[in-house]
PDB file of C-alpha atoms in Angstrom:
ATOM      1  CA  MET K   1       0.034  -0.005  -0.012  1.00 59.00           C
ATOM      2  CA  VAL K   2       2.761   2.479   1.000  1.00 62.00           C
ATOM      3  CA  GLU K   3       4.723   1.619  -2.131  1.00 76.00           C
ATOM      4  CA  GLN K   4       1.642   2.201  -4.440  1.00 78.00           C
ATOM      5  CA  GLU K   5       1.130   5.542  -2.680  1.00 84.00           C
ATOM      6  CA  SER K   6       4.763   6.356  -3.212  1.00 87.00           C
ATOM      7  CA  GLU K   7       4.577   5.545  -6.899  1.00 92.00           C
ATOM      8  CA  ARG K   8       1.317   7.620  -7.301  1.00 93.00           C
ATOM      9  CA  LEU K   9       3.074  10.663  -5.624  1.00 93.00           C
ATOM     10  CA  ASP K  10       6.209  10.039  -7.816  1.00 95.00           C
ATOM     11  CA  ALA K  11       4.162  10.142 -10.878  1.00 96.00           C
ATOM     12  CA  LEU K  12       2.197  13.185  -9.819  1.00 96.00           C
ATOM     13  CA  PHE K  13       5.154  15.193  -8.922  1.00 96.00           C
ATOM     14  CA  HIS K  14       7.031  14.071 -12.021  1.00 96.00           C
ATOM     15  CA  ALA K  15       4.075  15.224 -14.133  1.00 97.00           C
ATOM     16  CA  LEU K  16       3.860  18.549 -12.417  1.00 96.00           C
ATOM     17  CA  SER K  17       7.474  19.200 -12.778  1.00 97.00           C
ATOM     18  CA  HIS K  18       7.365  20.439 -16.324  1.00 97.00           C
ATOM     19  CA  PRO K  19       6.021  23.921 -17.202  1.00 96.00           C
ATOM     20  CA  THR K  20       4.457  22.593 -20.438  1.00 97.00           C
ATOM     21  CA  ARG K  21       2.542  19.995 -18.667  1.00 97.00           C
ATOM     22  CA  ARG K  22       1.448  22.391 -15.966  1.00 97.00           C
ATOM     23  CA  ALA K  23       0.221  24.765 -18.776  1.00 97.00           C
ATOM     24  CA  MET K  24      -1.634  21.938 -20.436  1.00 97.00           C
ATOM     25  CA  LEU K  25      -3.378  21.108 -17.098  1.00 97.00           C
ATOM     26  CA  ARG K  26      -4.286  24.748 -16.730  1.00 97.00           C
ATOM     27  CA  ARG K  27      -5.990  24.638 -20.141  1.00 96.00           C
ATOM     28  CA  LEU K  28      -7.739  21.358 -19.396  1.00 97.00           C
ATOM     29  CA  ALA K  29      -9.176  23.032 -16.327  1.00 96.00           C
ATOM     30  CA  GLU K  30     -11.130  25.197 -18.698  1.00 96.00           C
ATOM     31  CA  GLY K  31     -12.487  22.197 -20.517  1.00 97.00           C
ATOM     32  CA  ALA K  32     -11.678  19.304 -22.884  1.00 97.00           C
ATOM     33  CA  HIS K  33      -9.122  19.903 -25.676  1.00 97.00           C
ATOM     34  CA  SER K  34      -7.803  17.676 -28.445  1.00 95.00           C
ATOM     35  CA  VAL K  35      -4.132  16.811 -28.466  1.00 94.00           C
ATOM     36  CA  GLY K  36      -3.790  19.209 -31.341  1.00 93.00           C
ATOM     37  CA  GLU K  37      -5.303  22.116 -29.461  1.00 94.00           C
ATOM     38  CA  LEU K  38      -2.995  21.339 -26.432  1.00 94.00           C
ATOM     39  CA  ALA K  39       0.017  21.303 -28.773  1.00 94.00           C
ATOM     40  CA  GLU K  40      -0.952  24.480 -30.548  1.00 93.00           C
ATOM     41  CA  PRO K  41       0.740  27.111 -28.167  1.00 93.00           C
ATOM     42  CA  TYR K  42       4.019  25.313 -28.250  1.00 91.00           C
ATOM     43  CA  ALA K  43       6.596  24.750 -30.855  1.00 87.00           C
ATOM     44  CA  MET K  44       6.174  21.026 -30.746  1.00 89.00           C
ATOM     45  CA  THR K  45       4.869  18.232 -32.752  1.00 90.00           C
ATOM     46  CA  LEU K  46       1.752  16.197 -32.060  1.00 90.00           C
ATOM     47  CA  ALA K  47       4.042  13.321 -31.044  1.00 92.00           C
ATOM     48  CA  GLY K  48       5.833  15.580 -28.571  1.00 93.00           C
ATOM     49  CA  ALA K  49       2.423  16.762 -27.077  1.00 94.00           C
ATOM     50  CA  SER K  50       1.368  13.229 -26.913  1.00 94.00           C
ATOM     51  CA  LYS K  51       4.308  12.243 -24.899  1.00 96.00           C
ATOM     52  CA  HIS K  52       3.627  14.965 -22.398  1.00 97.00           C
ATOM     53  CA  ILE K  53      -0.060  13.854 -22.145  1.00 97.00           C
ATOM     54  CA  GLN K  54       1.047  10.352 -21.644  1.00 97.00           C
ATOM     55  CA  VAL K  55       3.047  11.481 -18.548  1.00 98.00           C
ATOM     56  CA  LEU K  56      -0.099  13.294 -17.363  1.00 98.00           C
ATOM     57  CA  GLU K  57      -2.171  10.160 -17.970  1.00 97.00           C
ATOM     58  CA  ARG K  58       0.271   7.944 -16.035  1.00 96.00           C
ATOM     59  CA  ALA K  59      -0.228  10.336 -13.028  1.00 97.00           C
ATOM     60  CA  GLY K  60      -3.988   9.990 -13.406  1.00 96.00           C
ATOM     61  CA  LEU K  61      -4.355  13.720 -14.280  1.00 97.00           C
ATOM     62  CA  VAL K  62      -5.676  13.365 -17.744  1.00 97.00           C
ATOM     63  CA  ARG K  63      -8.316  11.029 -19.286  1.00 97.00           C
ATOM     64  CA  ARG K  64      -8.163  10.546 -23.010  1.00 95.00           C
ATOM     65  CA  THR K  65     -10.967   9.436 -25.367  1.00 95.00           C
ATOM     66  CA  VAL K  66     -10.852   8.900 -28.993  1.00 94.00           C
ATOM     67  CA  ARG K  67     -13.419  10.289 -31.275  1.00 90.00           C
ATOM     68  CA  GLY K  68     -12.708   8.976 -34.781  1.00 94.00           C
ATOM     69  CA  ARG K  69      -9.055  10.159 -35.306  1.00 92.00           C
ATOM     70  CA  VAL K  70      -9.289  12.977 -32.617  1.00 92.00           C
ATOM     71  CA  HIS K  71      -7.876  12.280 -29.257  1.00 93.00           C
ATOM     72  CA  VAL K  72      -9.741  14.377 -26.604  1.00 96.00           C
ATOM     73  CA  CYS K  73      -8.294  15.024 -23.240  1.00 97.00           C
ATOM     74  CA  ARG K  74     -10.058  15.859 -19.994  1.00 97.00           C
ATOM     75  CA  LEU K  75      -8.649  16.895 -16.659  1.00 97.00           C
ATOM     76  CA  ASP K  76      -9.025  14.649 -13.583  1.00 96.00           C
ATOM     77  CA  ALA K  77      -7.665  16.776 -10.651  1.00 92.00           C
ATOM     78  CA  ARG K  78      -8.291  13.963  -8.025  1.00 93.00           C
ATOM     79  CA  PRO K  79      -4.574  13.006  -7.825  1.00 94.00           C
ATOM     80  CA  ILE K  80      -3.658  16.494  -6.934  1.00 93.00           C
ATOM     81  CA  ARG K  81      -5.630  16.046  -3.677  1.00 91.00           C
ATOM     82  CA  ASP K  82      -3.099  13.296  -2.692  1.00 89.00           C
ATOM     83  CA  GLY K  83      -0.125  15.615  -3.416  1.00 92.00           C
ATOM     84  CA  ALA K  84      -1.796  18.383  -1.442  1.00 91.00           C
ATOM     85  CA  GLU K  85      -2.307  16.068   1.504  1.00 89.00           C
ATOM     86  CA  TRP K  86       1.336  15.070   1.374  1.00 88.00           C
ATOM     87  CA  MET K  87       2.540  18.674   1.355  1.00 88.00           C
ATOM     88  CA  ARG K  88       0.147  19.658   4.139  1.00 88.00           C
ATOM     89  CA  PHE K  89       2.061  17.356   6.450  1.00 84.00           C
ATOM     90  CA  TYR K  90       5.323  19.358   5.658  1.00 82.00           C
ATOM     91  CA  GLU K  91       3.385  22.632   5.789  1.00 84.00           C
ATOM     92  CA  ARG K  92       2.487  21.831   9.500  1.00 81.00           C
ATOM     93  CA  PHE K  93       6.015  20.768  10.175  1.00 79.00           C
ATOM     94  CA  TRP K  94       7.407  24.041   8.947  1.00 84.00           C
ATOM     95  CA  THR K  95       4.768  26.110  10.524  1.00 83.00           C
ATOM     96  CA  GLU K  96       5.657  24.584  13.898  1.00 83.00           C
ATOM     97  CA  ARG K  97       9.322  25.165  13.308  1.00 82.00           C
ATOM     98  CA  LEU K  98       8.740  28.848  12.368  1.00 84.00           C
ATOM     99  CA  ASP K  99       6.448  29.452  15.257  1.00 82.00           C
ATOM    100  CA  ARG K 100       9.232  28.124  17.633  1.00 85.00           C
ATOM    101  CA  LEU K 101      11.831  30.348  15.918  1.00 85.00           C
ATOM    102  CA  GLU K 102       9.467  33.397  16.368  1.00 86.00           C
ATOM    103  CA  GLU K 103       9.028  32.520  20.024  1.00 87.00           C
ATOM    104  CA  LEU K 104      12.709  32.270  20.586  1.00 86.00           C
ATOM    105  CA  LEU K 105      13.412  35.598  18.745  1.00 86.00           C
ATOM    106  CA  ARG K 106      10.776  37.312  20.844  1.00 87.00           C
ATOM    107  CA  THR K 107      12.248  35.912  23.991  1.00 85.00           C
ATOM    108  CA  GLU K 108      15.776  36.961  22.850  1.00 82.00           C
ATOM    109  CA  ASP K 109      14.393  40.588  22.147  1.00 81.00           C
ATOM    110  CA  GLU K 110      12.854  40.806  25.557  1.00 82.00           C
ATOM    111  CA  SER K 111      16.101  39.912  27.286  1.00 77.00           C
TER     112      SER K 111
END
């Protein structure tokens, strides 16, 4: 179970690590787009765009359907929730650390 969770997080953060893939997700948040439409703003081939989309699919962020010869992509943002939960743990960790530091600095200032 832990190994599967780790693999899902690895795939998610890998998918989010590239600016083109993040931009594609942003566009998909507005609605479904074909692979050609997703590739359009970039100087890349359809094959190049498809490789980016495959990374997003492996992370579970994109669902692709085929209508004739057109591949249509839709956003599935559910995996982002897992990543956000993982980051919240560390946010609490750093918030506690920073609160302690602030307390130490105030004590030092009062001395």
